[in-house]
């Protein structure tokens, strides 16, 4: 016999750095909830929305025409107040005032640390991983990663045209304060001469200078160095290349352009599945969990357990990168 659905009203919020696909996830949560007879309240500006009672009712029409939109209609913010016990007590009070049976929180690790604290105060929270860095340890994939990679690849392909014409070296900094997923995935996708990531200690002569020399010996006359912002400064790397081998690299920092844009099909499809899974887990009596991808399947993991999980960048991608620059024997 199906369990009776005890969830009658949920809050939804987006928190941390925004990511393409957040709106698609909000839409999926609202549409699934409505189908289950659940009312939805949009909590604006991340956890601050609960601290300061900043909310808006959401119905089916509220989430029309947002599927393909980047950013988040609920706004996002990093909440200092929520880090304090007083702020969290205010958040709990808002949940009670609104009669929320649960909150769906869309964001990254920081969002889920907040979710854990709120769950300890009796609020039922379900997390959906969304950050362009793809650095949430419990989930193989986070919403926004594929879109950000495609944005970066599109930009670097354009850079390659002019670097080729002028036979220059380009140093491109991509996002990823603590993680190199973006840099490695993009580096492989654009045929980078070298990729620098926070997870791998940089041996500048071996990892950059030698790579450029090898590429030059193979007859290449333009070079692409992709660096994650957490692995170093693109400007400093450009200067060192100039000082050591006399090139005059051009430096490009892609910055926040990687956070915008319409989500790719992969992010839209994944957002729909994650939003659906989040609501259905609540309907089936589950809660205080994070919706995670594991080998392409969706699973839910208790928040505390999920936060303790670590994932490691597949370093074998470096072997693939090197193989792309194999010298003629
Ligand atoms: O969302 C993750 C991220 O984009 C990181 O890659 C980046 O370092 C950081 O957010 C930038 O944060 P902010 O938008 O607050 O400057």
Short mmCIF file of C-alpha atoms and ligand atoms in Angstrom, two decimals:
data_model
loop_
_atom_site.label_atom_id
_atom_site.label_comp_id
_atom_site.label_asym_id
_atom_site.label_seq_id
_atom_site.Cartn_x
_atom_site.Cartn_y
_atom_site.Cartn_z
CA UNK A 1 0.00 0.00 0.00
CA UNK A 2 1.34 3.47 -0.93
CA UNK A 3 2.48 5.59 2.03
CA UNK A 4 0.15 8.54 2.69
CA UNK A 5 1.86 11.78 1.59
CA UNK A 6 2.33 13.93 4.68
CA UNK A 7 4.05 16.75 2.79
CA UNK A 8 1.62 19.59 2.07
CA UNK A 9 3.88 22.64 1.59
CA UNK A 10 7.57 23.01 0.72
CA UNK A 11 10.02 25.86 0.39
CA UNK A 12 12.55 26.03 -2.45
CA UNK A 13 15.77 28.05 -2.48
CA UNK A 14 18.93 28.48 -4.49
CA UNK A 15 22.16 29.23 -2.66
CA UNK A 16 25.87 29.80 -3.28
CA UNK A 17 27.36 30.52 -6.70
CA UNK A 18 24.62 30.37 -9.31
CA UNK A 19 24.74 27.75 -12.07
CA UNK A 20 22.90 27.18 -15.37
CA UNK A 21 20.22 24.62 -14.63
CA UNK A 22 19.11 26.06 -11.29
CA UNK A 23 15.94 27.46 -12.88
CA UNK A 24 15.28 24.13 -14.58
CA UNK A 25 15.57 22.44 -11.18
CA UNK A 26 13.22 24.97 -9.53
CA UNK A 27 10.71 24.33 -12.31
CA UNK A 28 10.99 20.54 -11.89
CA UNK A 29 10.49 20.76 -8.11
CA UNK A 30 7.42 22.99 -8.46
CA UNK A 31 5.76 20.99 -11.24
CA UNK A 32 6.38 17.65 -9.49
CA UNK A 33 5.12 19.05 -6.17
CA UNK A 34 1.94 20.47 -7.69
CA UNK A 35 1.28 17.08 -9.24
CA UNK A 36 1.52 15.59 -5.76
CA UNK A 37 -0.86 18.14 -4.25
CA UNK A 38 1.97 20.04 -2.56
CA UNK A 39 2.05 23.86 -2.37
CA UNK A 40 5.36 25.63 -3.13
CA UNK A 41 6.95 28.73 -1.64
CA UNK A 42 9.99 30.30 -3.29
CA UNK A 43 12.55 31.41 -0.72
CA UNK A 44 14.59 34.26 -2.19
CA UNK A 45 18.32 34.97 -1.85
CA UNK A 46 19.40 31.63 -0.45
CA UNK A 47 19.27 30.98 3.28
CA UNK A 48 18.83 34.74 3.82
CA UNK A 49 15.29 34.31 2.54
CA UNK A 50 14.46 32.20 5.58
CA UNK A 51 16.36 34.45 7.97
CA UNK A 52 14.59 37.60 6.73
CA UNK A 53 11.25 36.07 5.59
CA UNK A 54 11.88 36.91 1.94
CA UNK A 55 9.56 34.60 -0.02
CA UNK A 56 7.12 34.37 -2.92
CA UNK A 57 4.36 31.81 -3.64
CA UNK A 58 5.14 29.62 -6.65
CA UNK A 59 2.56 27.96 -8.86
CA UNK A 60 2.79 26.23 -12.21
CA UNK A 61 2.71 29.53 -14.09
CA UNK A 62 5.51 30.97 -11.92
CA UNK A 63 7.96 28.50 -13.44
CA UNK A 64 6.83 28.76 -17.05
CA UNK A 65 9.46 29.91 -19.57
CA UNK A 66 12.41 29.54 -17.13
CA UNK A 67 13.64 26.09 -18.19
CA UNK A 68 16.17 27.52 -20.69
CA UNK A 69 17.11 30.56 -18.61
CA UNK A 70 20.47 30.81 -16.88
CA UNK A 71 20.77 32.22 -13.37
CA UNK A 72 18.01 31.75 -10.79
CA UNK A 73 14.62 33.48 -10.52
CA UNK A 74 14.90 33.03 -6.74
CA UNK A 75 18.17 34.96 -6.62
CA UNK A 76 21.04 33.56 -4.58
CA UNK A 77 23.36 34.83 -1.89
CA UNK A 78 25.91 33.62 0.61
CA UNK A 79 24.32 34.21 4.02
CA UNK A 80 26.50 35.46 6.89
CA UNK A 81 23.48 35.66 9.21
CA UNK A 82 22.62 32.00 8.64
CA UNK A 83 26.03 31.06 10.03
CA UNK A 84 24.90 32.34 13.45
CA UNK A 85 22.61 30.44 15.85
CA UNK A 86 20.34 33.52 16.02
CA UNK A 87 20.08 33.56 12.23
CA UNK A 88 19.24 29.87 12.11
CA UNK A 89 16.58 30.32 14.82
CA UNK A 90 14.99 33.02 12.65
CA UNK A 91 15.08 30.63 9.70
CA UNK A 92 13.30 27.95 11.71
CA UNK A 93 10.70 30.50 12.81
CA UNK A 94 10.05 31.45 9.16
CA UNK A 95 9.60 27.77 8.23
CA UNK A 96 7.04 27.43 11.04
CA UNK A 97 5.28 30.68 10.12
CA UNK A 98 4.96 29.49 6.53
CA UNK A 99 3.91 26.00 7.57
CA UNK A 100 6.69 24.39 5.57
CA UNK A 101 6.91 20.60 5.86
CA UNK A 102 10.27 20.62 4.05
CA UNK A 103 12.79 22.81 2.20
CA UNK A 104 14.48 21.92 -1.11
CA UNK A 105 17.91 23.61 -1.19
CA UNK A 106 19.70 23.87 -4.56
CA UNK A 107 23.41 24.66 -4.32
CA UNK A 108 26.86 23.38 -3.42
CA UNK A 109 28.73 22.12 -0.38
CA UNK A 110 28.21 25.34 1.57
CA UNK A 111 24.48 25.12 0.96
CA UNK A 112 24.41 21.57 2.29
CA UNK A 113 26.37 22.48 5.41
CA UNK A 114 23.59 24.99 6.10
CA UNK A 115 20.99 22.32 5.33
CA UNK A 116 22.58 20.01 7.90
CA UNK A 117 22.41 22.71 10.60
CA UNK A 118 18.76 23.40 9.79
CA UNK A 119 17.92 19.68 9.84
CA UNK A 120 19.40 19.48 13.35
CA UNK A 121 16.83 22.12 14.37
CA UNK A 122 13.99 19.98 13.07
CA UNK A 123 13.53 21.30 9.53
CA UNK A 124 13.33 18.60 6.86
CA UNK A 125 15.74 19.53 4.02
CA UNK A 126 16.49 17.88 0.68
CA UNK A 127 19.51 19.10 -1.30
CA UNK A 128 20.06 19.25 -5.08
CA UNK A 129 23.74 19.66 -6.10
CA UNK A 130 24.31 22.68 -8.34
CA UNK A 131 27.68 24.36 -8.90
CA UNK A 132 29.72 24.83 -12.04
CA UNK A 133 32.78 23.48 -10.19
CA UNK A 134 31.35 19.94 -9.96
CA UNK A 135 33.11 19.72 -6.59
CA UNK A 136 30.36 18.26 -4.37
CA UNK A 137 31.94 15.12 -2.92
CA UNK A 138 28.77 12.97 -2.70
CA UNK A 139 27.64 13.38 -6.31
CA UNK A 140 29.40 12.49 -9.53
CA UNK A 141 27.66 15.38 -11.22
CA UNK A 142 26.46 18.84 -10.19
CA UNK A 143 24.08 21.00 -12.21
CA UNK A 144 25.81 23.70 -14.26
CA UNK A 145 29.08 21.87 -14.88
CA UNK A 146 28.31 20.81 -18.45
CA UNK A 147 26.97 24.27 -19.37
CA UNK A 148 30.03 26.01 -17.91
CA UNK A 149 32.36 23.63 -19.76
CA UNK A 150 30.62 24.32 -23.06
CA UNK A 151 30.76 28.08 -22.47
CA UNK A 152 34.49 27.88 -21.74
CA UNK A 153 35.16 25.64 -24.78
CA UNK A 154 33.27 28.04 -27.04
CA UNK A 155 35.35 30.96 -25.75
CA UNK A 156 38.65 29.10 -26.05
CA UNK A 157 37.85 27.91 -29.58
CA UNK A 158 37.55 31.60 -30.51
CA UNK A 159 40.82 32.36 -28.77
CA UNK A 160 42.52 29.57 -30.68
CA UNK A 161 41.65 31.23 -34.01
CA UNK A 162 43.55 34.40 -33.19
CA UNK A 163 46.38 32.58 -31.40
CA UNK A 164 46.84 30.50 -34.55
CA UNK A 165 46.85 33.57 -36.82
CA UNK A 166 49.47 35.33 -34.71
CA UNK A 167 51.35 32.17 -33.73
CA UNK A 168 50.99 33.05 -30.06
CA UNK A 169 50.67 31.37 -26.67
CA UNK A 170 47.38 31.82 -24.77
CA UNK A 171 46.99 31.37 -21.02
CA UNK A 172 43.32 30.94 -20.04
CA UNK A 173 42.08 30.95 -16.44
CA UNK A 174 38.83 29.06 -15.80
CA UNK A 175 36.80 28.91 -12.60
CA UNK A 176 37.40 26.34 -9.92
CA UNK A 177 38.59 27.88 -6.66
CA UNK A 178 39.36 24.51 -5.10
CA UNK A 179 38.76 22.00 -7.88
CA UNK A 180 40.13 21.32 -11.34
CA UNK A 181 37.18 19.49 -12.90
CA UNK A 182 36.37 22.41 -15.18
CA UNK A 183 39.99 22.99 -16.18
CA UNK A 184 40.73 19.33 -16.94
CA UNK A 185 37.50 18.67 -18.82
CA UNK A 186 37.84 21.89 -20.83
CA UNK A 187 41.57 21.37 -21.37
CA UNK A 188 40.95 17.98 -22.94
CA UNK A 189 38.09 19.40 -25.02
CA UNK A 190 40.18 22.19 -26.54
CA UNK A 191 43.41 20.23 -27.00
CA UNK A 192 45.30 22.31 -24.46
CA UNK A 193 49.09 22.14 -24.50
CA UNK A 194 49.00 22.05 -20.69
CA UNK A 195 46.37 22.01 -17.92
CA UNK A 196 47.09 23.21 -14.36
CA UNK A 197 44.74 22.21 -11.52
CA UNK A 198 44.75 22.66 -7.72
CA UNK A 199 44.79 18.87 -7.15
CA UNK A 200 48.17 18.44 -8.83
CA UNK A 201 51.32 20.27 -7.67
CA UNK A 202 52.63 22.31 -10.60
CA UNK A 203 56.18 21.58 -11.77
CA UNK A 204 56.39 24.65 -13.99
CA UNK A 205 59.34 23.60 -16.10
CA UNK A 206 57.99 20.08 -16.68
CA UNK A 207 54.26 20.86 -16.86
CA UNK A 208 54.42 24.08 -18.88
CA UNK A 209 57.81 24.92 -20.41
CA UNK A 210 58.64 21.38 -21.50
CA UNK A 211 55.11 20.89 -22.90
CA UNK A 212 55.47 24.04 -25.02
CA UNK A 213 58.91 22.95 -26.22
CA UNK A 214 57.62 19.49 -27.18
CA UNK A 215 54.67 21.02 -28.98
CA UNK A 216 56.96 23.41 -30.83
CA UNK A 217 59.19 20.49 -31.87
CA UNK A 218 56.09 18.86 -33.34
CA UNK A 219 55.71 21.91 -35.54
CA UNK A 220 53.00 23.73 -33.59
CA UNK A 221 53.25 27.50 -33.62
CA UNK A 222 50.46 28.37 -31.17
CA UNK A 223 49.95 27.05 -27.63
CA UNK A 224 47.03 26.92 -25.18
CA UNK A 225 47.59 26.73 -21.41
CA UNK A 226 44.41 26.18 -19.32
CA UNK A 227 44.69 26.94 -15.60
CA UNK A 228 42.10 26.58 -12.85
CA UNK A 229 41.92 29.72 -10.72
CA UNK A 230 42.80 27.60 -7.68
CA UNK A 231 46.05 26.43 -9.34
CA UNK A 232 47.56 29.82 -9.90
CA UNK A 233 47.35 33.21 -11.54
CA UNK A 234 47.13 33.21 -15.31
CA UNK A 235 48.97 36.54 -15.36
CA UNK A 236 51.87 35.14 -13.32
CA UNK A 237 52.01 32.05 -15.53
CA UNK A 238 52.08 34.24 -18.63
CA UNK A 239 54.89 36.31 -17.15
CA UNK A 240 56.94 33.20 -16.29
CA UNK A 241 56.53 31.85 -19.83
CA UNK A 242 57.75 35.21 -21.13
CA UNK A 243 60.71 35.27 -18.75
CA UNK A 244 61.75 31.67 -19.42
CA UNK A 245 61.27 31.23 -23.17
CA UNK A 246 60.80 34.74 -24.45
CA UNK A 247 57.25 34.29 -25.72
CA UNK A 248 54.70 37.05 -25.21
CA UNK A 249 51.58 35.13 -24.07
CA UNK A 250 48.13 36.63 -24.14
CA UNK A 251 46.17 36.10 -20.90
CA UNK A 252 42.38 35.63 -20.73
CA UNK A 253 40.40 35.21 -17.52
CA UNK A 254 36.98 33.77 -18.40
CA UNK A 255 35.62 34.57 -14.93
CA UNK A 256 31.89 34.82 -14.36
CA UNK A 257 30.91 34.35 -17.99
CA UNK A 258 31.18 30.63 -17.13
CA UNK A 259 28.36 31.01 -14.61
CA UNK A 260 25.84 32.39 -17.12
CA UNK A 261 24.10 31.27 -20.23
CA UNK A 262 21.29 28.90 -21.11
CA UNK A 263 21.74 25.43 -19.59
CA UNK A 264 22.75 22.65 -21.99
CA UNK A 265 20.44 19.73 -22.67
CA UNK A 266 22.46 17.65 -20.19
CA UNK A 267 21.87 20.17 -17.40
CA UNK A 268 18.19 20.58 -18.26
CA UNK A 269 17.60 16.83 -18.32
CA UNK A 270 19.55 16.28 -15.11
CA UNK A 271 17.72 19.19 -13.42
CA UNK A 272 14.35 17.68 -14.31
CA UNK A 273 15.36 14.30 -12.90
CA UNK A 274 16.89 15.77 -9.73
CA UNK A 275 13.90 18.03 -9.05
CA UNK A 276 11.53 15.12 -9.52
CA UNK A 277 13.64 12.85 -7.30
CA UNK A 278 13.84 15.46 -4.53
CA UNK A 279 10.06 15.85 -4.31
CA UNK A 280 9.28 12.15 -4.67
CA UNK A 281 11.75 11.26 -1.92
CA UNK A 282 9.82 13.62 0.38
CA UNK A 283 6.49 12.15 -0.72
CA UNK A 284 7.82 8.68 0.05
CA UNK A 285 8.71 9.74 3.57
CA UNK A 286 12.44 10.31 3.01
CA UNK A 287 14.10 13.55 4.09
CA UNK A 288 17.25 15.25 5.30
CA UNK A 289 19.09 13.91 2.29
CA UNK A 290 20.90 15.03 -0.86
CA UNK A 291 19.95 13.87 -4.36
CA UNK A 292 23.18 12.55 -5.88
CA UNK A 293 24.18 11.03 -9.18
CA UNK A 294 26.09 7.78 -9.01
CA UNK A 295 27.18 6.28 -12.36
CA UNK A 296 24.32 8.11 -14.04
CA UNK A 297 21.68 6.90 -11.58
CA UNK A 298 20.03 9.14 -9.00
CA UNK A 299 20.29 8.15 -5.35
CA UNK A 300 19.60 9.99 -2.10
CA UNK A 301 22.15 10.09 0.72
CA UNK A 302 21.64 11.37 4.30
CA UNK A 303 23.05 14.90 4.50
CA UNK A 304 25.68 14.21 7.17
CA UNK A 305 26.95 11.10 5.37
CA UNK A 306 26.92 12.89 2.03
CA UNK A 307 28.93 15.83 3.38
CA UNK A 308 31.58 13.44 4.66
CA UNK A 309 32.05 11.88 1.22
CA UNK A 310 35.02 12.89 -0.92
CA UNK A 311 35.49 12.38 -4.63
CA UNK A 312 38.75 12.56 -6.52
CA UNK A 313 39.49 14.02 -9.89
CA UNK A 314 40.18 11.16 -12.35
CA UNK A 315 43.90 11.81 -12.89
CA UNK A 316 44.01 9.29 -15.74
CA UNK A 317 42.70 12.18 -17.88
CA UNK A 318 46.29 13.47 -17.78
CA UNK A 319 47.46 10.37 -19.60
CA UNK A 320 44.86 11.08 -22.24
CA UNK A 321 46.04 14.70 -22.48
CA UNK A 322 49.65 13.56 -22.94
CA UNK A 323 48.65 11.02 -25.54
CA UNK A 324 47.14 13.83 -27.61
CA UNK A 325 50.62 15.37 -27.88
CA UNK A 326 52.53 12.21 -28.71
CA UNK A 327 55.71 12.87 -30.68
CA UNK A 328 56.36 11.07 -33.97
CA UNK A 329 58.76 8.23 -33.18
O1 LIG B 1 30.26 28.60 -7.98
C1 LIG B 1 31.62 28.30 -7.85
C2 LIG B 1 32.40 29.50 -8.26
O2 LIG B 1 32.04 29.91 -9.55
C3 LIG B 1 33.89 29.24 -8.23
O3 LIG B 1 34.35 28.53 -9.35
C4 LIG B 1 34.40 30.62 -8.14
O4 LIG B 1 35.71 30.68 -7.63
C5 LIG B 1 33.42 31.27 -7.18
O5 LIG B 1 32.17 30.61 -7.38
C6 LIG B 1 33.26 32.75 -7.40
O6 LIG B 1 32.41 33.21 -6.36
P1 LIG B 1 31.72 34.64 -6.47
O7 LIG B 1 30.66 34.56 -7.52
O8 LIG B 1 31.15 34.85 -5.08
O9 LIG B 1 32.80 35.61 -6.85
#
